[in-house]
Coordinates of C-alpha atoms in Angstrom, one line a residue:
M72 CA -0.1 0.1 -0.1
R73 CA 2.7 2.5 1.1
L74 CA 4.7 1.6 -2.2
Q75 CA 1.6 2.3 -4.2
I76 CA 1.1 5.5 -2.8
F77 CA 4.6 6.6 -3.3
F78 CA 4.6 6.0 -6.9
I79 CA 1.5 8.0 -7.5
L80 CA 2.6 10.9 -5.7
F81 CA 6.1 10.5 -7.3
F82 CA 4.0 10.6 -10.7
L83 CA 2.4 13.7 -9.5
H84 CA 5.7 15.4 -8.8
L85 CA 6.7 14.8 -12.3
T86 CA 3.6 16.8 -13.7
T87 CA 4.8 20.2 -14.5
A88 CA 1.4 21.8 -15.2
Q89 CA 0.2 23.7 -12.1
I90 CA -2.9 25.4 -11.1
F91 CA -2.0 28.3 -8.8
A92 CA -5.0 29.8 -7.4
Q93 CA -6.6 31.5 -4.4
P94 CA -8.2 29.3 -1.7
G95 CA -10.7 27.0 -3.3
S96 CA -14.3 26.3 -2.1
L97 CA -13.6 22.7 -1.2
V98 CA -12.0 23.9 2.0
S99 CA -13.0 26.8 4.4
L100 CA -11.8 28.0 7.6
S101 CA -14.6 26.4 9.3
D102 CA -13.3 22.9 8.0
I103 CA -9.9 23.3 9.5
T104 CA -8.8 21.9 13.0
Y105 CA -5.8 23.8 14.4
H106 CA -2.9 22.3 16.2
S107 CA -1.8 25.4 18.1
D108 CA -3.1 28.9 19.0
L109 CA -0.3 30.2 16.8
E110 CA -1.8 28.4 13.8
K111 CA -5.3 29.4 14.6
S112 CA -4.3 33.0 14.8
T113 CA -2.1 33.0 11.6
F114 CA -4.9 31.4 9.7
C115 CA -7.7 33.5 11.0
N116 CA -5.9 36.8 10.7
K117 CA -4.4 36.0 7.2
S118 CA -5.3 39.2 5.0
D119 CA -5.6 39.1 1.2
S120 CA -2.4 41.1 0.8
V121 CA 0.5 39.6 -1.0
S122 CA 3.0 39.7 1.8
V123 CA 2.7 36.8 4.4
P124 CA 3.7 37.2 7.9
F125 CA 6.8 35.5 9.2
E126 CA 4.8 33.7 11.8
F127 CA 2.6 32.0 9.1
Y128 CA 5.6 29.9 7.9
L129 CA 6.5 28.8 11.5
A130 CA 2.8 27.9 12.6
I131 CA 3.1 24.5 10.7
D132 CA 5.1 23.3 13.7
P133 CA 2.7 22.5 16.4
G134 CA 5.3 22.9 19.1
I135 CA 5.8 26.6 18.1
S136 CA 4.1 29.2 20.3
G137 CA 3.7 32.9 19.7
K138 CA 6.5 33.6 22.0
D139 CA 8.7 31.1 20.1
A140 CA 7.8 32.8 16.9
T141 CA 9.0 36.0 18.2
H142 CA 12.3 34.4 19.2
Y143 CA 12.7 33.1 15.8
R144 CA 12.2 36.6 14.3
D145 CA 14.6 38.1 16.8
S146 CA 17.1 35.4 16.1
M147 CA 16.8 36.2 12.3
N148 CA 17.1 40.1 12.6
L149 CA 20.1 39.5 14.9
A150 CA 21.8 37.4 12.1
L151 CA 21.2 40.2 9.6
N152 CA 23.3 42.6 11.5
F153 CA 26.2 40.8 9.4
L154 CA 24.7 42.4 6.3
E155 CA 24.4 45.8 8.0
Q156 CA 28.1 45.5 8.8
E157 CA 29.0 44.6 5.3
N158 CA 27.3 48.1 4.2
I159 CA 24.5 46.3 2.1
G160 CA 22.5 49.5 1.9
K161 CA 25.3 51.1 -0.2
K162 CA 25.8 48.4 -2.7
K163 CA 24.2 47.9 -6.2
P164 CA 21.2 45.5 -6.5
S165 CA 23.2 42.7 -8.0
Q166 CA 25.8 43.0 -5.3
K167 CA 23.0 43.1 -2.6
I168 CA 21.5 39.8 -3.8
S169 CA 24.9 38.1 -4.2
L170 CA 25.5 39.3 -0.7
I171 CA 22.3 37.9 0.5
C172 CA 22.6 34.5 -1.3
D173 CA 26.0 34.1 0.4
F174 CA 24.6 35.0 3.8
V175 CA 21.6 32.5 3.5
Y176 CA 23.9 29.6 2.4
D177 CA 26.5 30.3 5.1
R178 CA 24.2 31.1 8.0
Y179 CA 21.3 28.4 7.4
L180 CA 21.8 26.0 4.4
K181 CA 23.9 23.2 5.5
E182 CA 22.3 19.9 4.0
Y183 CA 19.6 19.5 1.5
D184 CA 16.6 17.7 2.8
P185 CA 13.3 17.6 0.7
D186 CA 11.1 16.8 3.9
V187 CA 11.9 19.7 6.0
T188 CA 9.9 23.0 7.1
L189 CA 11.2 26.5 7.8
P190 CA 11.5 25.8 11.4
V191 CA 13.8 23.0 10.8
T192 CA 15.9 25.0 8.2
M193 CA 16.4 27.8 10.7
Q194 CA 17.4 25.6 13.6
E195 CA 19.4 22.7 12.0
G196 CA 20.4 23.9 8.7
R197 CA 18.4 21.2 6.5
Y198 CA 16.9 23.0 3.7
N199 CA 15.2 22.4 0.3
S200 CA 14.1 24.8 -2.5
L201 CA 10.8 25.6 -0.7
T202 CA 12.3 26.6 2.8
A203 CA 15.2 28.4 1.2
G204 CA 12.9 30.4 -0.8
I205 CA 10.7 31.2 2.1
L206 CA 13.7 32.4 4.2
S207 CA 14.9 34.4 1.3
T208 CA 11.4 36.2 1.0
L209 CA 11.6 37.0 4.9
I210 CA 15.0 38.5 4.5
L211 CA 14.3 40.6 1.4
K212 CA 11.1 41.9 3.4
E213 CA 13.2 42.9 6.1
L214 CA 15.6 44.8 4.1
D215 CA 12.8 46.5 2.1
I216 CA 14.0 44.9 -1.1
P217 CA 11.1 44.5 -3.7
Y218 CA 10.7 41.0 -5.2
Y219 CA 8.1 38.5 -6.5
V220 CA 8.0 34.6 -6.3
M221 CA 7.8 32.1 -9.2
A222 CA 7.4 28.4 -8.9
S223 CA 8.0 25.4 -11.5
G224 CA 6.7 22.5 -9.8
F225 CA 8.1 22.7 -6.2
N226 CA 11.1 24.7 -7.4
I227 CA 11.1 28.2 -6.1
F228 CA 12.5 31.3 -7.7
I229 CA 13.0 34.7 -6.1
V230 CA 12.9 37.6 -8.6
S231 CA 14.3 40.8 -6.8
Y232 CA 14.2 44.3 -7.9
P233 CA 11.7 43.5 -10.8
G234 CA 12.3 45.3 -13.9
S235 CA 15.3 45.6 -16.5
G236 CA 17.7 45.2 -13.7
S237 CA 16.2 42.4 -11.9
V238 CA 18.1 39.4 -10.4
A239 CA 16.7 35.9 -9.9
M240 CA 17.5 33.7 -6.9
E241 CA 17.2 29.9 -6.7
F242 CA 18.2 27.1 -4.5
P243 CA 18.5 23.9 -6.4
D244 CA 19.3 20.4 -4.8
P245 CA 23.2 20.3 -4.9
G246 CA 23.1 16.6 -5.4
K247 CA 21.5 16.9 -8.7
E248 CA 23.5 17.8 -11.9
R249 CA 22.6 21.1 -13.6
E250 CA 23.7 22.5 -16.6
A251 CA 25.6 25.8 -16.2
Y252 CA 24.6 28.5 -18.6
S253 CA 26.9 31.4 -19.6
N254 CA 25.7 34.7 -19.6
R255 CA 26.2 34.9 -23.3
Y256 CA 24.0 31.8 -23.7
K257 CA 21.3 33.4 -21.5
R258 CA 21.3 36.5 -23.7
N259 CA 21.2 34.7 -27.1
Y260 CA 18.4 32.6 -25.8
V261 CA 16.3 35.6 -24.6
Y262 CA 17.0 37.4 -28.0
D263 CA 15.8 34.4 -29.9
L264 CA 12.6 34.4 -27.8
R265 CA 12.0 38.1 -28.7
Q266 CA 13.0 37.5 -32.6
S267 CA 10.6 34.6 -32.6
Y268 CA 7.8 36.7 -31.2
K269 CA 7.4 34.4 -28.1
I270 CA 7.8 37.4 -26.0
S271 CA 6.8 41.1 -26.5
E272 CA 9.1 43.9 -27.1
T273 CA 7.7 45.4 -23.8
E274 CA 8.6 42.3 -21.8
Y275 CA 11.9 42.1 -23.6
T276 CA 12.9 45.7 -22.5
S277 CA 11.2 45.7 -19.0
K278 CA 12.6 42.6 -17.7
S279 CA 16.3 41.2 -17.2
V280 CA 17.8 38.5 -19.2
D281 CA 18.0 36.7 -15.9
E282 CA 14.5 37.0 -15.2
I283 CA 13.2 35.9 -18.5
F284 CA 15.6 33.2 -18.9
V285 CA 14.5 31.6 -15.4
A286 CA 10.8 31.8 -16.5
W287 CA 11.1 30.4 -19.7
T288 CA 13.6 27.6 -19.0
N289 CA 11.9 26.3 -16.0
K290 CA 8.4 27.0 -17.2
A291 CA 7.8 29.0 -14.0
E292 CA 4.9 30.9 -13.0
I293 CA 4.4 33.7 -10.7
I294 CA 2.6 32.8 -7.6
N295 CA 1.1 34.5 -4.3
E296 CA 3.3 34.0 -1.4
S297 CA 0.6 32.3 0.6
V298 CA 1.3 29.4 -1.9
L299 CA 4.5 28.8 -0.2
A300 CA 2.8 28.2 3.2
G301 CA 0.4 25.9 1.3
M302 CA 3.4 24.0 -0.2
Q303 CA 4.9 23.5 3.2
Y304 CA 1.6 21.7 4.5
Y305 CA 1.4 19.9 1.3
F306 CA 4.9 18.3 2.0
E307 CA 3.8 17.4 5.5
A308 CA 0.4 16.0 4.4
E309 CA 2.4 13.9 1.7
S310 CA 4.8 12.6 4.2
N311 CA 1.8 11.6 6.6
L312 CA 0.0 9.8 3.8
Q313 CA 2.9 7.7 2.7
Q314 CA 3.4 6.8 6.5
Q315 CA -0.5 5.7 6.5
Q316 CA -1.1 8.4 9.0
Y317 CA -4.4 9.1 7.4
K318 CA -6.0 11.5 10.0
E319 CA -3.0 13.6 10.1
A320 CA -2.5 13.7 6.3
Y321 CA -6.1 14.8 5.8
E322 CA -6.1 17.7 8.2
L323 CA -2.7 19.0 6.8
A324 CA -4.0 18.6 3.3
K325 CA -7.1 20.7 4.2
K326 CA -4.6 23.5 5.2
A327 CA -2.4 22.9 2.2
Y328 CA -5.4 23.1 -0.1
Y329 CA -6.8 26.3 1.5
F330 CA -3.8 28.2 0.5
Y331 CA -2.5 26.1 -2.6
Q332 CA -5.2 24.9 -4.8
S333 CA -3.4 22.5 -7.3
E334 CA -3.3 19.1 -8.8
H335 CA -1.1 18.0 -5.9
T336 CA -3.1 19.2 -3.0
S337 CA -6.2 18.1 -4.5
Y338 CA -4.9 14.6 -4.8
V339 CA -3.6 14.5 -1.3
L340 CA -6.8 15.8 0.1
S341 CA -9.0 13.3 -1.8
A342 CA -6.7 10.3 -1.1
S343 CA -6.2 10.9 2.6
L344 CA -9.9 11.3 3.0
Q345 CA -10.7 8.2 1.1
F346 CA -8.4 6.1 3.1
L347 CA -10.1 7.6 6.3
I348 CA -13.6 6.6 4.7
E349 CA -12.3 3.2 4.0
L350 CA -11.1 2.7 7.6
S351 CA -14.0 4.3 9.5
D352 CA -16.6 2.1 11.2
F353 CA -19.6 4.5 10.4
E354 CA -21.3 3.8 13.5
N355 CA -22.0 7.5 13.7
I356 CA -24.4 8.7 11.4
G357 CA -22.3 11.9 11.0
D358 CA -19.6 10.1 9.6
V359 CA -21.3 10.0 6.2
D360 CA -20.2 13.7 5.9
M361 CA -16.9 12.6 5.1
L362 CA -18.4 10.9 2.1
L363 CA -20.2 14.0 1.2
K364 CA -17.0 16.0 1.2
F365 CA -15.2 13.1 -0.9
A366 CA -18.1 13.4 -3.3
E367 CA -17.9 17.2 -3.5
M368 CA -14.1 16.7 -4.5
N369 CA -15.0 14.1 -7.0
T370 CA -18.2 15.0 -8.7
A371 CA -16.8 13.6 -12.0
D372 CA -16.5 10.1 -10.6
A373 CA -20.1 9.0 -9.5
E374 CA -18.9 5.4 -9.9
L375 CA -16.2 5.7 -7.4
V376 CA -18.2 7.6 -4.8
T377 CA -21.1 4.9 -5.4
E378 CA -18.8 2.0 -4.7
M379 CA -17.3 3.7 -1.6
F380 CA -20.8 4.0 0.0
L381 CA -21.9 0.4 -1.1
R382 CA -18.7 -0.8 0.9
V383 CA -19.6 1.2 3.8
I384 CA -23.2 -0.5 3.7
S385 CA -21.8 -3.8 3.5
K386 CA -20.3 -3.5 7.0
F387 CA -23.9 -3.5 8.2
Q388 CA -26.4 -5.2 6.1
D389 CA -25.8 -8.8 7.3
M390 CA -27.3 -7.6 10.6
E391 CA -31.1 -7.0 10.9
E392 CA -30.9 -4.5 13.6
K393 CA -28.6 -2.5 11.4
R394 CA -30.9 -1.9 8.6
L395 CA -32.3 1.2 9.7
H396 CA -28.8 2.4 10.5
C397 CA -28.1 1.9 6.8
D398 CA -31.3 3.7 5.8
A399 CA -30.2 6.6 8.1
L400 CA -26.6 6.9 6.5
Y401 CA -28.1 6.8 3.1
G402 CA -30.7 9.3 3.9
R403 CA -28.1 11.7 5.3
L404 CA -25.9 11.2 2.1
K405 CA -28.6 11.8 -0.3
S406 CA -30.0 14.9 1.2
G407 CA -26.4 16.4 1.1
L408 CA -25.4 15.4 -2.4
Q409 CA -25.4 18.3 -4.9
D410 CA -24.7 16.5 -8.0
S411 CA -27.9 15.0 -9.5
T412 CA -26.2 12.3 -11.5
M413 CA -24.4 11.1 -8.5
K414 CA -27.6 11.2 -6.4
E415 CA -29.2 9.2 -9.0
Q416 CA -26.6 6.5 -9.1
I417 CA -26.3 6.1 -5.5
S418 CA -30.0 6.0 -5.1
F419 CA -30.4 3.2 -7.4
R420 CA -27.4 1.2 -6.4
Y421 CA -28.3 1.5 -2.8
N422 CA -31.8 0.5 -3.1
L423 CA -31.0 -2.3 -5.6
T424 CA -28.3 -3.7 -3.1
M425 CA -30.8 -3.5 -0.1
S426 CA -33.4 -5.3 -2.3
L427 CA -31.3 -8.3 -2.8
Q428 CA -29.9 -8.4 0.8
Y429 CA -33.5 -8.5 2.1
R430 CA -34.9 -10.6 -0.8
G431 CA -37.9 -12.5 0.4
S432 CA -38.3 -10.5 3.6
E433 CA -40.9 -7.9 4.4
Y434 CA -38.6 -4.9 3.3
E435 CA -37.7 -6.2 -0.2
D436 CA -40.7 -4.3 -1.9
R437 CA -39.7 -0.9 -0.3
Y438 CA -36.5 -1.0 -1.8
L439 CA -37.4 -2.3 -5.2
I440 CA -39.9 0.5 -5.4
A441 CA -37.3 3.1 -4.5
A442 CA -34.9 1.8 -7.1
L443 CA -37.6 1.5 -9.8
K444 CA -38.6 5.2 -9.1
V445 CA -35.1 6.1 -10.0
R446 CA -34.7 3.8 -12.9
G447 CA -38.0 2.6 -14.2
D448 CA -36.8 0.7 -17.4
Q449 CA -35.4 -2.4 -15.3
P450 CA -37.4 -5.6 -16.5
E451 CA -35.8 -7.9 -14.0
L452 CA -36.7 -5.6 -11.1
Q453 CA -40.2 -5.2 -12.4
R454 CA -40.6 -9.0 -12.5
R455 CA -39.2 -9.4 -9.0
L456 CA -41.4 -6.6 -7.7
D457 CA -44.7 -8.2 -9.3
N458 CA -43.6 -11.7 -7.9
Y459 CA -43.1 -10.4 -4.5
Y460 CA -46.7 -8.8 -4.5
Y461 CA -48.1 -12.1 -6.0
N462 CA -46.7 -14.1 -3.4
F463 CA -47.7 -11.6 -0.6
F464 CA -51.2 -11.5 -1.6
R465 CA -51.4 -15.2 -1.9
E466 CA -50.7 -15.3 1.7
I467 CA -53.3 -12.8 2.9
Y468 CA -56.2 -13.3 0.2
E469 CA -58.2 -15.3 2.7
D470 CA -58.6 -12.0 4.6
P471 CA -60.2 -9.9 1.8
A472 CA -60.7 -6.7 3.9
R473 CA -57.0 -6.7 4.6
T474 CA -56.3 -7.3 1.0
I475 CA -58.1 -4.4 -0.1
D476 CA -56.3 -2.3 2.3
E477 CA -52.9 -3.6 1.1
I478 CA -53.8 -3.1 -2.4
E479 CA -54.7 0.7 -1.8
R480 CA -51.2 1.0 0.0
V481 CA -49.6 -0.6 -2.8
R482 CA -51.2 1.5 -5.6
G483 CA -50.2 4.6 -3.6
N484 CA -46.6 3.7 -3.1
A485 CA -45.8 1.9 -6.4
P486 CA -48.1 3.4 -9.2
F487 CA -46.4 1.1 -11.7
Q488 CA -48.7 -0.1 -14.6
Y489 CA -47.0 -3.5 -14.8
L490 CA -48.4 -4.5 -11.3
D491 CA -52.0 -4.0 -12.6
G492 CA -52.5 -7.6 -13.5
T493 CA -51.6 -9.0 -10.1
L494 CA -53.2 -6.3 -8.1
N495 CA -56.6 -6.4 -10.1
F496 CA -56.7 -10.2 -9.7
F497 CA -56.5 -10.1 -5.9
E498 CA -58.8 -7.0 -5.6
M499 CA -61.3 -9.0 -7.9
L500 CA -61.1 -12.0 -5.8
A501 CA -61.3 -9.9 -2.5
S502 CA -64.3 -8.0 -3.8
L503 CA -65.9 -11.2 -4.4
K504 CA -65.4 -12.6 -0.9
L505 CA -66.6 -9.4 0.6
A506 CA -69.7 -9.4 -1.5
G507 CA -70.3 -13.0 -0.3
T508 CA -69.7 -12.0 3.3
S509 CA -72.3 -9.3 3.0
Y510 CA -74.9 -11.1 1.3
K511 CA -74.7 -13.9 4.0
A512 CA -75.3 -10.9 6.4
E513 CA -78.2 -9.7 4.3
K514 CA -76.3 -6.4 3.8
I515 CA -77.5 -6.5 0.1
R516 CA -76.6 -2.9 -0.7
E517 CA -73.1 -3.3 0.7
G518 CA -72.6 -6.6 -1.1
D519 CA -73.9 -5.2 -4.6
Q520 CA -71.0 -2.6 -4.4
F521 CA -68.6 -5.1 -4.0
L522 CA -70.0 -7.4 -6.5
T523 CA -70.1 -4.5 -9.1
R524 CA -66.3 -3.9 -8.3
F525 CA -65.8 -7.7 -9.0
E526 CA -67.4 -7.2 -12.4
E527 CA -65.4 -4.2 -13.4
L528 CA -62.1 -6.1 -12.7
W529 CA -63.1 -9.3 -14.1
S530 CA -61.1 -10.9 -17.0
P531 CA -61.4 -14.4 -18.5
E532 CA -57.8 -14.8 -17.9
Y533 CA -58.4 -14.9 -14.0
S534 CA -60.7 -18.0 -14.5
D535 CA -59.8 -21.2 -12.6
D536 CA -61.6 -23.9 -10.5
Y537 CA -61.1 -21.8 -7.2
V538 CA -62.3 -18.7 -8.7
A539 CA -65.1 -20.4 -10.6
N540 CA -66.2 -21.7 -7.2
E541 CA -66.1 -18.5 -5.4
I542 CA -68.4 -16.8 -8.3
A543 CA -71.0 -19.6 -8.2
K544 CA -71.1 -19.3 -4.2
T545 CA -71.5 -15.5 -4.3
Y546 CA -74.3 -15.2 -6.8
R547 CA -76.1 -18.3 -5.5
T548 CA -76.1 -16.8 -2.0
L549 CA -77.6 -13.5 -3.5
A550 CA -80.3 -15.5 -5.6
V551 CA -81.2 -17.7 -2.7
Y552 CA -81.8 -14.5 -0.4
Y553 CA -84.3 -13.1 -3.3
F554 CA -85.7 -16.5 -3.7
Y555 CA -86.8 -16.9 -0.1
N556 CA -87.9 -13.3 -0.1
G557 CA -90.4 -14.2 -2.7
N558 CA -88.7 -12.4 -5.6
N559 CA -88.3 -15.3 -8.0
E560 CA -87.5 -13.2 -11.0
K561 CA -84.8 -11.2 -9.3
A562 CA -83.4 -14.5 -8.1
K563 CA -83.2 -15.9 -11.6
S564 CA -81.6 -12.6 -12.9
V565 CA -79.0 -12.8 -10.5
V566 CA -78.2 -16.6 -11.5
D567 CA -78.4 -15.6 -15.1
R568 CA -75.9 -12.6 -14.3
G569 CA -73.4 -15.2 -12.6
L570 CA -73.6 -17.7 -15.3
E571 CA -72.1 -15.1 -17.6
Y572 CA -68.8 -15.7 -15.6
V573 CA -69.3 -19.6 -15.2
P574 CA -71.1 -20.7 -18.1
G575 CA -73.5 -23.7 -17.1
N576 CA -72.2 -24.1 -13.5
S577 CA -74.7 -26.6 -12.0
Y578 CA -74.2 -25.3 -8.4
L579 CA -75.2 -21.9 -9.2
K580 CA -78.2 -22.9 -11.5
S581 CA -79.5 -25.1 -8.7
A582 CA -80.6 -22.1 -6.9
V583 CA -83.5 -21.3 -9.1
Y584 CA -83.6 -24.0 -11.9

């Protein structure tokens, strides 16, 4: 697992295309859990200005307090006295930057380490392109030297004194071979860019050769300084993800994404949350909010989100007492989903899965109905639902009053035309039985209403020996009632009416013939 994560993340490192943006909507301040008062203060007080406070880069270390941050700043300012002693204020821009680079390397940059943050660089001298770049911006800021930041992947470039005399600073990994370019080569490269109209005349004259060369050869883009803080959190999140510390990785990834919305932070944010979901027991209904957040991050992958939710459900559905818990998880997920396609797919698959899990039980129909209301063109599910109700009414048809009530319930819940055959048959049979019961109790008007309903529902395809006997008994009961009450013509009329449904039935005819 760790090896697989490593290769995925390594592949992402090779991707040069970046999306540098302001904080994204996937993460807000209310989503973030702070590990220290300093971190909370820096996040909540962060303004939209380009400049980023010194404390902001230190807050990534949970062990650093506001008092510690002041100590870090004082320590750096004390070290900067060296530059004052070198009369840096009187030197030319290029000389200033050269002096600053030498100072940064001599004072802070001892050993290259891709996995450290700024506090480690300042304390121990282990650094990388990111922490060295951050440190340089802080020093330039203290010395009131104008600059802006560029990035190519995670390689940081500082352009000081922007304009025709600008000077670029970078802090590469000394262990990697780099081709050295002469000033003449750089000038010719930039000149060729201008001659081929890849850069404008304005850019050619308003920027230094160094600035243009760095930007074009490294495919670097200008970034907001807050992205540097986001990158620090990203590397920490990535490290925790590789170590399978998924909760820590997710919390760090949220902070990274808040300031550094990119392909990299999106991946770590989504991957760490996915692992948390897979490992969660979902005993708490609120845990489904993790899946809602994951769905928000992966709106284009409804299948992935659906499969993840079904794996959650599989933890419970073998236990009858957990059925309602599954329904509660589903209800919360469905109500929170914004994407209609994802909502439809999850609704169908959940109810299909539950209908199979509870096949043959009293719950099967409710899940089949819900699935068919989402996707009605499912012949197999239609047959299953029709068979379910046929078997259900076969169990209760001897109780005609209940049968009628249940049929009304089904028609209200499942208004599907393909159920009409089964529902009409059992309503017809129930109406016939109720008519017979009413006639025996000499409730003729009530019985006539049921008998009329039977005749409305009748179809020759419903005829079998059992039904024929019920028809003969019912009509004969009514005919006998009229016969013993002296209305022979009415009795004969009832018999003839019944014979239309059971032609030649001798038992029915015996009432008057």
